[in-house]
Amino acid sequence: MTGRLPPGFLWGTATAAHQVEGNNVHSDCWALEHAQPSLFLEPSGDAADHYHRYAEDIGIVTALGFDAYRFSVEWARVEPEAGFVSQAALDHYRRVADACLARGIAPVVTLHHFSQPRWMAARGGLVSHEFPERFAEQAARVVRALDGLAIVCTINELNLPAIAAPYFRGRASAAQRAAAERALGAPLDAFFLHSPEEAIFGNGLAAHRAARAAIRAERPSLAVGMTLALSEEHAEPGGEAHRDARRETYYAPFLDAAEEDDFVGVQTYSRMTSRADGTVGVAKGGVPTTMGWEDRPEAIGAVCEWVAGRWKVPIVVTENGYVGDDDDRRAVFIDAAIAGVRRAMARGADVRGYFYWSLLDNFEWMLGYGQKFGLVAVEGSAKERKIKSSARVMASLKPRLLKDL
């Protein structure tokens, strides 16, 4: 299994198509952004125009000393209408991969990063009986078209919709829900409101497995896995059973399934604390927060250790990052997070790569452009790229991460 993984350690940064490319007009997310009243704070519009400026951005990846770049292929561009495959879109993504290879950057592709074609959403999206077969077809055509991929992630954070469903249900007013369903031509469940059971025992893992089989049929030596949203889970006294139930409901079934894969993508940003009354949130006692999350760079190392202690599957940290305007704090966060990953590796965690989220300040879905994760700012109508000081800090950390390991 692990023989499919590339040699060495993948050291990179990441983006997702809808969040940076701009004008993804055939996707379900675009439809939801323009529904009135919308669940989204603002539309994505031109985003960072990465669709046209990918070469410039990959040049920045190279200049910062990364050797890998994770990007997603937008299904809605490749198959904007059911059964019509855009060769021009496939050619575009092949050029993105080739631009990475030409600069010595390992291209890492995600096939489904939250958004999907509007026609697929109208048929039920992830909960549709035809989703696994359709997604497997998309997976096969993408890996057939792109050469030199290092690894492939099938579905991004397959477990997240189940975790986040209560938040989304509480956020949507009746008017917003009705507008969204008119825009999609289907129940809102087609976008994100499906249950753990649907993700675990229904189409979610079925779609992942179907895509994995399709990829291996096309590229037998290509490493395949899914990515999962995994918070560090903590408990206040009396909350231990609730913490353990969260792990067993939202994490364990997916990690069990990941043992059939070549790796699991771990995506960690913070820590969640379970309380005796069954609620979960930020720990009490004045812990620092940023935009509602506990500011805890140590979370990623703790999660890697927890996964490695129970599951025997190589780990790639496919997302980890700091959200906020304070770039000095971002630099400190990155340094501490990398130190945590290093400790986990020294204690036996089989970590094969680390990708900072994200390369660019981008469109953060329903929250719009206010949340800043990027190592690179995107400023003004000209979309000028400005490398932040935190990026320079991160550029220096790979030797420390791998020293004596």
mmCIF file of C-alpha atoms in Angstrom:
data_model
loop_
_atom_site.group_PDB
_atom_site.id
_atom_site.type_symbol
_atom_site.label_atom_id
_atom_site.label_comp_id
_atom_site.label_asym_id
_atom_site.label_seq_id
_atom_site.Cartn_x
_atom_site.Cartn_y
_atom_site.Cartn_z
ATOM 1 C CA MET A 1 0.000 0.000 0.000
ATOM 2 C CA THR A 2 2.545 2.601 1.089
ATOM 3 C CA GLY A 3 4.671 1.823 -1.960
ATOM 4 C CA ARG A 4 2.438 4.137 -3.984
ATOM 5 C CA LEU A 5 3.395 7.149 -1.888
ATOM 6 C CA PRO A 6 6.151 9.317 -3.330
ATOM 7 C CA PRO A 7 9.566 9.146 -1.655
ATOM 8 C CA GLY A 8 10.540 11.928 0.689
ATOM 9 C CA PHE A 9 8.340 14.359 2.583
ATOM 10 C CA LEU A 10 5.725 16.518 0.819
ATOM 11 C CA TRP A 11 6.218 20.123 1.995
ATOM 12 C CA GLY A 12 3.620 22.417 0.560
ATOM 13 C CA THR A 13 0.665 24.712 0.640
ATOM 14 C CA ALA A 14 -2.863 24.413 -0.706
ATOM 15 C CA THR A 15 -5.848 26.026 -2.394
ATOM 16 C CA ALA A 16 -9.301 24.924 -3.541
ATOM 17 C CA ALA A 17 -10.652 25.787 -6.961
ATOM 18 C CA HIS A 18 -13.876 27.544 -6.023
ATOM 19 C CA GLN A 19 -12.133 29.593 -3.370
ATOM 20 C CA VAL A 20 -9.443 31.046 -5.635
ATOM 21 C CA GLU A 21 -10.219 30.556 -9.341
ATOM 22 C CA GLY A 22 -13.193 32.868 -9.806
ATOM 23 C CA ASN A 23 -16.325 32.631 -11.958
ATOM 24 C CA ASN A 24 -17.154 29.009 -11.289
ATOM 25 C CA VAL A 25 -20.593 29.687 -12.738
ATOM 26 C CA HIS A 26 -21.738 26.093 -13.246
ATOM 27 C CA SER A 27 -21.317 25.006 -9.629
ATOM 28 C CA ASP A 28 -23.908 24.573 -6.920
ATOM 29 C CA CYS A 29 -21.976 26.987 -4.724
ATOM 30 C CA TRP A 30 -22.242 29.771 -7.311
ATOM 31 C CA ALA A 31 -25.993 29.197 -7.415
ATOM 32 C CA LEU A 32 -26.250 29.414 -3.638
ATOM 33 C CA GLU A 33 -24.144 32.581 -3.499
ATOM 34 C CA HIS A 34 -26.554 34.330 -5.856
ATOM 35 C CA ALA A 35 -29.791 33.112 -4.287
ATOM 36 C CA GLN A 36 -31.823 35.846 -2.611
ATOM 37 C CA PRO A 37 -31.719 35.949 0.354
ATOM 38 C CA SER A 38 -28.427 34.079 0.382
ATOM 39 C CA LEU A 39 -26.746 31.940 3.005
ATOM 40 C CA PHE A 40 -23.488 33.505 1.798
ATOM 41 C CA LEU A 41 -22.208 36.809 3.086
ATOM 42 C CA GLU A 42 -21.055 37.732 -0.424
ATOM 43 C CA PRO A 43 -20.487 36.061 -3.807
ATOM 44 C CA SER A 44 -17.117 34.669 -4.869
ATOM 45 C CA GLY A 45 -16.966 36.672 -8.112
ATOM 46 C CA ASP A 46 -13.488 36.753 -9.636
ATOM 47 C CA ALA A 47 -11.986 35.400 -6.391
ATOM 48 C CA ALA A 48 -8.168 35.576 -6.659
ATOM 49 C CA ASP A 49 -8.331 34.902 -10.428
ATOM 50 C CA HIS A 50 -6.100 31.881 -9.893
ATOM 51 C CA TYR A 51 -7.638 30.298 -12.989
ATOM 52 C CA HIS A 52 -5.653 32.739 -15.112
ATOM 53 C CA ARG A 53 -2.801 33.487 -12.699
ATOM 54 C CA TYR A 54 -1.887 29.958 -11.665
ATOM 55 C CA ALA A 55 1.608 30.226 -13.201
ATOM 56 C CA GLU A 56 2.359 33.329 -11.126
ATOM 57 C CA ASP A 57 1.061 31.641 -7.996
ATOM 58 C CA ILE A 58 3.006 28.436 -8.583
ATOM 59 C CA GLY A 59 6.052 30.648 -9.053
ATOM 60 C CA ILE A 60 5.434 31.963 -5.533
ATOM 61 C CA VAL A 61 5.178 28.382 -4.247
ATOM 62 C CA THR A 62 8.600 27.757 -5.779
ATOM 63 C CA ALA A 63 10.102 30.976 -4.434
ATOM 64 C CA LEU A 64 9.001 30.064 -0.915
ATOM 65 C CA GLY A 65 10.878 26.775 -1.097
ATOM 66 C CA PHE A 66 7.906 24.435 -1.133
ATOM 67 C CA ASP A 67 8.171 21.202 -3.078
ATOM 68 C CA ALA A 68 4.452 20.375 -3.335
ATOM 69 C CA TYR A 69 1.232 22.210 -4.183
ATOM 70 C CA ARG A 70 -2.266 20.927 -3.467
ATOM 71 C CA PHE A 71 -5.006 22.267 -5.727
ATOM 72 C CA SER A 72 -8.434 21.018 -6.719
ATOM 73 C CA VAL A 73 -9.948 20.238 -10.085
ATOM 74 C CA GLU A 74 -13.382 21.813 -10.345
ATOM 75 C CA TRP A 75 -15.844 19.175 -11.528
ATOM 76 C CA ALA A 76 -18.315 21.900 -12.562
ATOM 77 C CA ARG A 77 -15.791 23.213 -15.103
ATOM 78 C CA VAL A 78 -14.919 19.781 -16.455
ATOM 79 C CA GLU A 79 -18.531 18.603 -16.764
ATOM 80 C CA PRO A 80 -20.689 21.752 -16.742
ATOM 81 C CA GLU A 81 -23.679 19.800 -18.048
ATOM 82 C CA ALA A 82 -24.339 16.124 -17.452
ATOM 83 C CA GLY A 83 -22.554 14.098 -20.109
ATOM 84 C CA PHE A 84 -20.695 17.035 -21.653
ATOM 85 C CA VAL A 85 -16.987 16.928 -20.812
ATOM 86 C CA SER A 86 -14.965 20.062 -21.502
ATOM 87 C CA GLN A 87 -11.624 19.114 -22.998
ATOM 88 C CA ALA A 88 -10.586 22.746 -22.627
ATOM 89 C CA ALA A 89 -11.068 22.511 -18.854
ATOM 90 C CA LEU A 90 -9.109 19.262 -18.641
ATOM 91 C CA ASP A 91 -6.356 20.865 -20.709
ATOM 92 C CA HIS A 92 -6.287 23.787 -18.285
ATOM 93 C CA TYR A 93 -5.762 21.552 -15.265
ATOM 94 C CA ARG A 94 -3.135 19.590 -17.155
ATOM 95 C CA ARG A 95 -1.281 22.880 -17.674
ATOM 96 C CA VAL A 96 -1.512 23.602 -13.945
ATOM 97 C CA ALA A 97 0.023 20.212 -13.133
ATOM 98 C CA ASP A 98 2.669 20.697 -15.829
ATOM 99 C CA ALA A 99 3.543 24.139 -14.436
ATOM 100 C CA CYS A 100 4.186 22.481 -11.072
ATOM 101 C CA LEU A 101 6.345 19.761 -12.589
ATOM 102 C CA ALA A 102 8.356 22.259 -14.619
ATOM 103 C CA ARG A 103 9.340 23.996 -11.371
ATOM 104 C CA GLY A 104 10.090 20.839 -9.425
ATOM 105 C CA ILE A 105 6.799 21.048 -7.506
ATOM 106 C CA ALA A 106 4.866 17.844 -6.826
ATOM 107 C CA PRO A 107 1.229 18.348 -7.906
ATOM 108 C CA VAL A 108 -1.351 17.046 -5.430
ATOM 109 C CA VAL A 109 -4.925 17.041 -6.685
ATOM 110 C CA THR A 110 -8.248 17.041 -4.847
ATOM 111 C CA LEU A 111 -11.187 15.870 -6.953
ATOM 112 C CA HIS A 112 -14.099 17.193 -4.875
ATOM 113 C CA HIS A 113 -13.506 20.192 -2.612
ATOM 114 C CA PHE A 114 -17.067 20.914 -1.413
ATOM 115 C CA SER A 115 -18.482 22.311 -4.677
ATOM 116 C CA GLN A 116 -19.980 20.233 -7.490
ATOM 117 C CA PRO A 117 -21.845 20.784 -10.765
ATOM 118 C CA ARG A 118 -25.242 22.390 -10.398
ATOM 119 C CA TRP A 119 -26.791 19.539 -12.372
ATOM 120 C CA MET A 120 -25.409 17.024 -9.869
ATOM 121 C CA ALA A 121 -26.825 19.015 -6.970
ATOM 122 C CA ALA A 122 -30.212 19.132 -8.718
ATOM 123 C CA ARG A 123 -30.161 15.319 -8.793
ATOM 124 C CA GLY A 124 -29.482 15.142 -5.078
ATOM 125 C CA GLY A 125 -25.739 15.677 -4.837
ATOM 126 C CA LEU A 126 -23.879 13.408 -2.474
ATOM 127 C CA VAL A 127 -27.110 11.720 -1.361
ATOM 128 C CA SER A 128 -28.118 10.817 -4.933
ATOM 129 C CA HIS A 129 -27.980 7.121 -5.810
ATOM 130 C CA GLU A 130 -25.987 7.992 -8.928
ATOM 131 C CA PHE A 131 -23.370 10.125 -7.200
ATOM 132 C CA PRO A 132 -20.750 7.371 -6.682
ATOM 133 C CA GLU A 133 -20.795 6.312 -10.334
ATOM 134 C CA ARG A 134 -20.747 9.884 -11.644
ATOM 135 C CA PHE A 135 -17.931 10.881 -9.317
ATOM 136 C CA ALA A 136 -15.908 7.815 -10.282
ATOM 137 C CA GLU A 137 -16.247 8.813 -13.933
ATOM 138 C CA GLN A 138 -14.920 12.271 -13.078
ATOM 139 C CA ALA A 139 -12.026 10.786 -11.106
ATOM 140 C CA ALA A 140 -11.013 8.560 -14.011
ATOM 141 C CA ARG A 141 -11.076 11.349 -16.595
ATOM 142 C CA VAL A 142 -9.012 13.674 -14.419
ATOM 143 C CA VAL A 143 -6.207 11.253 -13.593
ATOM 144 C CA ARG A 144 -6.194 10.103 -17.221
ATOM 145 C CA ALA A 145 -5.674 13.692 -18.343
ATOM 146 C CA LEU A 146 -3.043 14.789 -15.790
ATOM 147 C CA ASP A 147 0.449 13.308 -15.717
ATOM 148 C CA GLY A 148 2.944 13.326 -12.884
ATOM 149 C CA LEU A 149 0.549 13.605 -9.938
ATOM 150 C CA ALA A 150 2.148 12.830 -6.578
ATOM 151 C CA ILE A 151 -1.022 11.843 -4.702
ATOM 152 C CA VAL A 152 -4.767 12.255 -5.211
ATOM 153 C CA CYS A 153 -7.353 13.214 -2.598
ATOM 154 C CA THR A 154 -10.839 12.054 -3.583
ATOM 155 C CA ILE A 155 -13.355 13.926 -1.402
ATOM 156 C CA ASN A 156 -12.309 16.780 0.846
ATOM 157 C CA GLU A 157 -13.409 16.438 4.463
ATOM 158 C CA LEU A 158 -16.001 13.764 3.742
ATOM 159 C CA ASN A 159 -17.005 13.744 7.406
ATOM 160 C CA LEU A 160 -17.457 17.515 7.754
ATOM 161 C CA PRO A 161 -21.038 17.921 6.493
ATOM 162 C CA ALA A 162 -22.266 15.583 9.213
ATOM 163 C CA ILE A 163 -20.314 17.467 11.904
ATOM 164 C CA ALA A 164 -21.381 20.883 10.658
ATOM 165 C CA ALA A 165 -25.034 20.124 9.858
ATOM 166 C CA PRO A 166 -26.394 21.524 13.161
ATOM 167 C CA TYR A 167 -24.506 24.789 12.575
ATOM 168 C CA PHE A 168 -25.833 25.134 9.038
ATOM 169 C CA ARG A 169 -29.391 24.286 10.079
ATOM 170 C CA GLY A 170 -29.257 26.930 12.773
ATOM 171 C CA ARG A 171 -27.768 29.487 10.398
ATOM 172 C CA ALA A 172 -30.359 29.158 7.621
ATOM 173 C CA SER A 173 -33.589 31.113 7.949
ATOM 174 C CA ALA A 174 -36.701 29.739 6.314
ATOM 175 C CA ALA A 175 -36.370 32.344 3.550
ATOM 176 C CA GLN A 176 -32.721 31.515 2.936
ATOM 177 C CA ARG A 177 -33.442 27.803 2.832
ATOM 178 C CA ALA A 178 -36.280 28.307 0.353
ATOM 179 C CA ALA A 179 -34.102 30.536 -1.846
ATOM 180 C CA ALA A 180 -31.272 28.013 -1.764
ATOM 181 C CA GLU A 181 -33.561 25.167 -2.751
ATOM 182 C CA ARG A 182 -34.962 27.201 -5.638
ATOM 183 C CA ALA A 183 -31.417 27.958 -6.808
ATOM 184 C CA LEU A 184 -30.323 24.335 -6.591
ATOM 185 C CA GLY A 185 -33.543 22.843 -7.894
ATOM 186 C CA ALA A 186 -33.273 20.332 -5.070
ATOM 187 C CA PRO A 187 -33.426 20.091 -1.277
ATOM 188 C CA LEU A 188 -30.574 21.825 0.509
ATOM 189 C CA ASP A 189 -29.340 18.378 1.585
ATOM 190 C CA ALA A 190 -27.744 18.193 -1.874
ATOM 191 C CA PHE A 191 -25.217 20.730 -0.681
ATOM 192 C CA PHE A 192 -24.390 19.985 2.954
ATOM 193 C CA LEU A 193 -27.194 18.805 5.202
ATOM 194 C CA HIS A 194 -26.760 15.045 5.148
ATOM 195 C CA SER A 195 -26.405 12.826 8.194
ATOM 196 C CA PRO A 196 -23.467 10.823 9.554
ATOM 197 C CA GLU A 197 -25.213 7.674 8.417
ATOM 198 C CA GLU A 198 -25.450 8.915 4.840
ATOM 199 C CA ALA A 199 -21.783 9.863 4.806
ATOM 200 C CA ILE A 200 -20.549 6.700 6.507
ATOM 201 C CA PHE A 201 -22.892 3.946 5.351
ATOM 202 C CA GLY A 202 -24.395 5.582 2.298
ATOM 203 C CA ASN A 203 -23.001 7.395 -0.695
ATOM 204 C CA GLY A 204 -20.090 9.203 0.905
ATOM 205 C CA LEU A 205 -17.690 6.327 1.443
ATOM 206 C CA ALA A 206 -19.211 4.490 -1.512
ATOM 207 C CA ALA A 207 -18.237 7.418 -3.741
ATOM 208 C CA HIS A 208 -14.735 7.506 -2.276
ATOM 209 C CA ARG A 209 -14.251 3.786 -2.871
ATOM 210 C CA ALA A 210 -15.651 3.976 -6.402
ATOM 211 C CA ALA A 211 -13.305 6.857 -7.232
ATOM 212 C CA ARG A 212 -10.357 5.023 -5.714
ATOM 213 C CA ALA A 213 -11.084 1.977 -7.856
ATOM 214 C CA ALA A 214 -11.403 4.134 -10.970
ATOM 215 C CA ILE A 215 -8.105 5.890 -10.238
ATOM 216 C CA ARG A 216 -6.266 2.628 -9.659
ATOM 217 C CA ALA A 217 -7.645 1.251 -12.896
ATOM 218 C CA GLU A 218 -6.176 4.235 -14.742
ATOM 219 C CA ARG A 219 -3.000 4.800 -12.687
ATOM 220 C CA PRO A 220 -2.185 1.714 -10.579
ATOM 221 C CA SER A 221 0.871 3.311 -8.976
ATOM 222 C CA LEU A 222 -0.854 6.547 -7.914
ATOM 223 C CA ALA A 223 -1.458 7.012 -4.169
ATOM 224 C CA VAL A 224 -5.104 7.701 -3.278
ATOM 225 C CA GLY A 225 -6.811 8.792 -0.080
ATOM 226 C CA MET A 226 -9.516 11.054 1.314
ATOM 227 C CA THR A 227 -9.142 14.003 3.651
ATOM 228 C CA LEU A 228 -10.938 14.325 6.985
ATOM 229 C CA ALA A 229 -11.784 17.219 9.286
ATOM 230 C CA LEU A 230 -10.280 16.201 12.641
ATOM 231 C CA SER A 231 -10.234 18.524 15.629
ATOM 232 C CA GLU A 232 -8.233 17.827 18.734
ATOM 233 C CA GLU A 233 -10.919 16.562 21.120
ATOM 234 C CA HIS A 234 -10.718 17.595 24.766
ATOM 235 C CA ALA A 235 -13.096 17.056 27.672
ATOM 236 C CA GLU A 236 -13.845 18.994 30.801
ATOM 237 C CA PRO A 237 -14.543 16.822 33.893
ATOM 238 C CA GLY A 238 -17.714 14.884 33.198
ATOM 239 C CA GLY A 239 -17.515 15.412 29.452
ATOM 240 C CA GLU A 240 -15.325 12.427 28.599
ATOM 241 C CA ALA A 241 -18.173 10.247 27.331
ATOM 242 C CA HIS A 242 -19.394 13.020 25.047
ATOM 243 C CA ARG A 243 -15.859 13.523 23.685
ATOM 244 C CA ASP A 244 -15.485 9.809 23.031
ATOM 245 C CA ALA A 245 -18.885 9.673 21.328
ATOM 246 C CA ARG A 246 -17.855 12.498 18.992
ATOM 247 C CA ARG A 247 -14.709 10.632 18.033
ATOM 248 C CA GLU A 248 -16.558 7.371 17.437
ATOM 249 C CA THR A 249 -19.351 9.030 15.441
ATOM 250 C CA TYR A 250 -17.529 11.550 13.294
ATOM 251 C CA TYR A 251 -13.965 10.255 13.024
ATOM 252 C CA ALA A 252 -13.506 6.547 13.690
ATOM 253 C CA PRO A 253 -15.664 5.069 10.871
ATOM 254 C CA PHE A 254 -13.841 7.175 8.286
ATOM 255 C CA LEU A 255 -10.422 6.334 9.686
ATOM 256 C CA ASP A 256 -11.393 2.663 9.690
ATOM 257 C CA ALA A 257 -12.177 3.015 5.984
ATOM 258 C CA ALA A 258 -8.948 4.945 5.371
ATOM 259 C CA GLU A 259 -6.905 1.870 6.272
ATOM 260 C CA GLU A 260 -7.855 0.595 2.808
ATOM 261 C CA ASP A 261 -6.197 3.675 1.276
ATOM 262 C CA ASP A 262 -2.608 4.719 0.671
ATOM 263 C CA PHE A 263 -2.831 7.616 3.145
ATOM 264 C CA VAL A 264 -5.314 9.705 5.077
ATOM 265 C CA GLY A 265 -5.375 13.471 4.749
ATOM 266 C CA VAL A 266 -5.577 15.050 8.208
ATOM 267 C CA GLN A 267 -7.062 18.571 8.355
ATOM 268 C CA THR A 268 -6.887 20.203 11.761
ATOM 269 C CA TYR A 269 -7.297 23.822 12.836
ATOM 270 C CA SER A 270 -8.258 23.843 16.493
ATOM 271 C CA ARG A 271 -9.497 22.002 19.575
ATOM 272 C CA MET A 272 -13.075 21.256 20.609
ATOM 273 C CA THR A 273 -13.989 20.800 24.269
ATOM 274 C CA SER A 274 -16.866 18.560 25.359
ATOM 275 C CA ARG A 275 -18.683 19.517 28.545
ATOM 276 C CA ALA A 276 -20.600 17.486 31.083
ATOM 277 C CA ASP A 277 -23.916 18.828 29.791
ATOM 278 C CA GLY A 278 -23.192 17.494 26.279
ATOM 279 C CA THR A 279 -22.386 20.842 24.693
ATOM 280 C CA VAL A 280 -19.158 21.341 22.794
ATOM 281 C CA GLY A 281 -17.143 24.465 22.042
ATOM 282 C CA VAL A 282 -14.169 26.547 23.095
ATOM 283 C CA ALA A 283 -12.670 25.594 26.455
ATOM 284 C CA LYS A 284 -13.583 27.775 29.416
ATOM 285 C CA GLY A 285 -11.057 29.833 31.290
ATOM 286 C CA GLY A 286 -10.038 32.596 28.938
ATOM 287 C CA VAL A 287 -8.211 30.577 26.295
ATOM 288 C CA PRO A 288 -7.154 32.709 23.311
ATOM 289 C CA THR A 289 -9.436 32.555 20.297
ATOM 290 C CA THR A 290 -9.345 33.822 16.761
ATOM 291 C CA MET A 291 -12.598 34.347 14.877
ATOM 292 C CA GLY A 292 -14.416 31.971 17.205
ATOM 293 C CA TRP A 293 -11.858 29.141 17.197
ATOM 294 C CA GLU A 294 -9.487 28.268 19.995
ATOM 295 C CA ASP A 295 -6.069 29.491 18.931
ATOM 296 C CA ARG A 296 -4.188 26.240 19.439
ATOM 297 C CA PRO A 297 -1.327 25.345 17.093
ATOM 298 C CA GLU A 298 -0.595 22.266 19.196
ATOM 299 C CA ALA A 299 -3.822 20.676 17.957
ATOM 300 C CA ILE A 300 -2.321 19.294 14.760
ATOM 301 C CA GLY A 301 0.427 17.367 16.548
ATOM 302 C CA ALA A 302 -2.076 15.970 19.053
ATOM 303 C CA VAL A 303 -4.346 14.762 16.248
ATOM 304 C CA CYS A 304 -1.479 13.100 14.381
ATOM 305 C CA GLU A 305 -0.505 11.243 17.549
ATOM 306 C CA TRP A 306 -4.085 10.166 18.219
ATOM 307 C CA VAL A 307 -4.591 8.858 14.686
ATOM 308 C CA ALA A 308 -1.255 7.042 14.662
ATOM 309 C CA GLY A 309 -1.992 5.406 18.007
ATOM 310 C CA ARG A 310 -5.024 3.556 16.645
ATOM 311 C CA TRP A 311 -4.844 3.362 12.859
ATOM 312 C CA LYS A 312 -2.015 2.042 10.713
ATOM 313 C CA VAL A 313 -2.285 4.327 7.732
ATOM 314 C CA PRO A 314 0.273 6.940 6.622
ATOM 315 C CA ILE A 315 -0.747 10.527 7.389
ATOM 316 C CA VAL A 316 -0.467 13.560 5.159
ATOM 317 C CA VAL A 317 -1.384 16.835 6.851
ATOM 318 C CA THR A 318 -3.357 18.218 3.929
ATOM 319 C CA GLU A 319 -4.570 21.330 5.796
ATOM 320 C CA ASN A 320 -3.486 23.213 8.891
ATOM 321 C CA GLY A 321 -3.395 26.957 9.341
ATOM 322 C CA TYR A 322 -4.147 30.142 11.191
ATOM 323 C CA VAL A 323 -7.070 32.436 10.442
ATOM 324 C CA GLY A 324 -6.710 36.098 11.348
ATOM 325 C CA ASP A 325 -5.284 39.465 10.392
ATOM 326 C CA ASP A 326 -2.318 39.257 12.778
ATOM 327 C CA ASP A 327 0.470 37.928 10.584
ATOM 328 C CA ASP A 328 2.997 37.957 13.422
ATOM 329 C CA ARG A 329 0.724 35.581 15.284
ATOM 330 C CA ARG A 330 0.401 33.478 12.115
ATOM 331 C CA ALA A 331 4.171 33.073 12.029
ATOM 332 C CA VAL A 332 4.248 31.985 15.675
ATOM 333 C CA PHE A 333 1.328 29.612 15.055
ATOM 334 C CA ILE A 334 3.085 27.964 12.112
ATOM 335 C CA ASP A 335 6.303 27.521 14.080
ATOM 336 C CA ALA A 336 4.440 25.897 16.990
ATOM 337 C CA ALA A 337 2.314 23.711 14.712
ATOM 338 C CA ILE A 338 5.366 22.364 12.893
ATOM 339 C CA ALA A 339 7.020 21.673 16.245
ATOM 340 C CA GLY A 340 3.935 19.664 17.226
ATOM 341 C CA VAL A 341 4.040 17.628 14.033
ATOM 342 C CA ARG A 342 7.724 16.958 14.616
ATOM 343 C CA ARG A 343 7.001 15.686 18.145
ATOM 344 C CA ALA A 344 4.302 13.407 16.783
ATOM 345 C CA MET A 345 6.717 12.020 14.198
ATOM 346 C CA ALA A 346 9.414 11.488 16.839
ATOM 347 C CA ARG A 347 6.851 9.501 18.835
ATOM 348 C CA GLY A 348 6.078 7.237 15.895
ATOM 349 C CA ALA A 349 3.412 8.965 13.810
ATOM 350 C CA ASP A 350 3.955 8.087 10.136
ATOM 351 C CA VAL A 351 3.512 11.598 8.719
ATOM 352 C CA ARG A 352 4.459 11.877 5.032
ATOM 353 C CA GLY A 353 3.680 15.504 4.300
ATOM 354 C CA TYR A 354 2.491 18.896 5.554
ATOM 355 C CA PHE A 355 0.431 21.433 3.585
ATOM 356 C CA TYR A 356 -0.303 24.858 5.041
ATOM 357 C CA TRP A 357 -3.781 26.233 4.395
ATOM 358 C CA SER A 358 -3.713 28.348 2.440
ATOM 359 C CA LEU A 359 -1.400 29.791 -0.178
ATOM 360 C CA LEU A 360 -3.677 32.779 -0.851
ATOM 361 C CA ASP A 361 -6.182 34.768 1.116
ATOM 362 C CA ASN A 362 -9.347 33.428 -0.410
ATOM 363 C CA PHE A 363 -13.128 33.036 -0.460
ATOM 364 C CA GLU A 364 -14.123 31.311 2.781
ATOM 365 C CA TRP A 365 -17.479 29.993 1.608
ATOM 366 C CA MET A 366 -20.443 31.440 3.504
ATOM 367 C CA LEU A 367 -18.152 33.799 5.434
ATOM 368 C CA GLY A 368 -16.882 35.507 2.289
ATOM 369 C CA TYR A 369 -13.543 37.270 2.096
ATOM 370 C CA GLY A 370 -13.166 38.484 5.682
ATOM 371 C CA GLN A 371 -11.233 35.505 7.025
ATOM 372 C CA LYS A 372 -7.532 35.535 6.191
ATOM 373 C CA PHE A 373 -5.629 32.240 6.126
ATOM 374 C CA GLY A 374 -3.131 32.991 3.383
ATOM 375 C CA LEU A 375 0.625 33.143 3.296
ATOM 376 C CA VAL A 376 0.046 35.567 0.422
ATOM 377 C CA ALA A 377 -2.350 38.521 0.448
ATOM 378 C CA VAL A 378 -4.476 39.310 -2.609
ATOM 379 C CA GLU A 379 -5.030 43.049 -2.718
ATOM 380 C CA GLY A 380 -7.271 45.399 -4.651
ATOM 381 C CA SER A 381 -8.982 45.124 -8.010
ATOM 382 C CA ALA A 382 -5.638 44.208 -9.586
ATOM 383 C CA LYS A 383 -5.428 41.132 -7.309
ATOM 384 C CA GLU A 384 -1.849 42.031 -6.453
ATOM 385 C CA ARG A 385 0.000 39.257 -4.629
ATOM 386 C CA LYS A 386 1.954 40.287 -1.537
ATOM 387 C CA ILE A 387 3.969 37.666 0.314
ATOM 388 C CA LYS A 388 3.490 37.923 4.084
ATOM 389 C CA SER A 389 6.277 37.646 6.628
ATOM 390 C CA SER A 390 4.742 34.407 7.945
ATOM 391 C CA ALA A 391 5.491 32.807 4.587
ATOM 392 C CA ARG A 392 9.183 33.536 5.044
ATOM 393 C CA VAL A 393 9.071 31.968 8.489
ATOM 394 C CA MET A 394 7.460 28.824 7.161
ATOM 395 C CA ALA A 395 9.999 28.594 4.359
ATOM 396 C CA SER A 396 12.715 28.031 6.944
ATOM 397 C CA LEU A 397 11.037 25.251 8.900
ATOM 398 C CA LYS A 398 11.311 22.081 6.799
ATOM 399 C CA PRO A 399 14.920 21.292 7.841
ATOM 400 C CA ARG A 400 13.911 21.597 11.507
ATOM 401 C CA LEU A 401 10.887 19.358 10.985
ATOM 402 C CA LEU A 402 12.918 16.533 9.481
ATOM 403 C CA LYS A 403 16.127 16.943 11.510
ATOM 404 C CA ASP A 404 17.241 13.646 13.069
ATOM 405 C CA LEU A 405 14.059 11.830 12.027
#
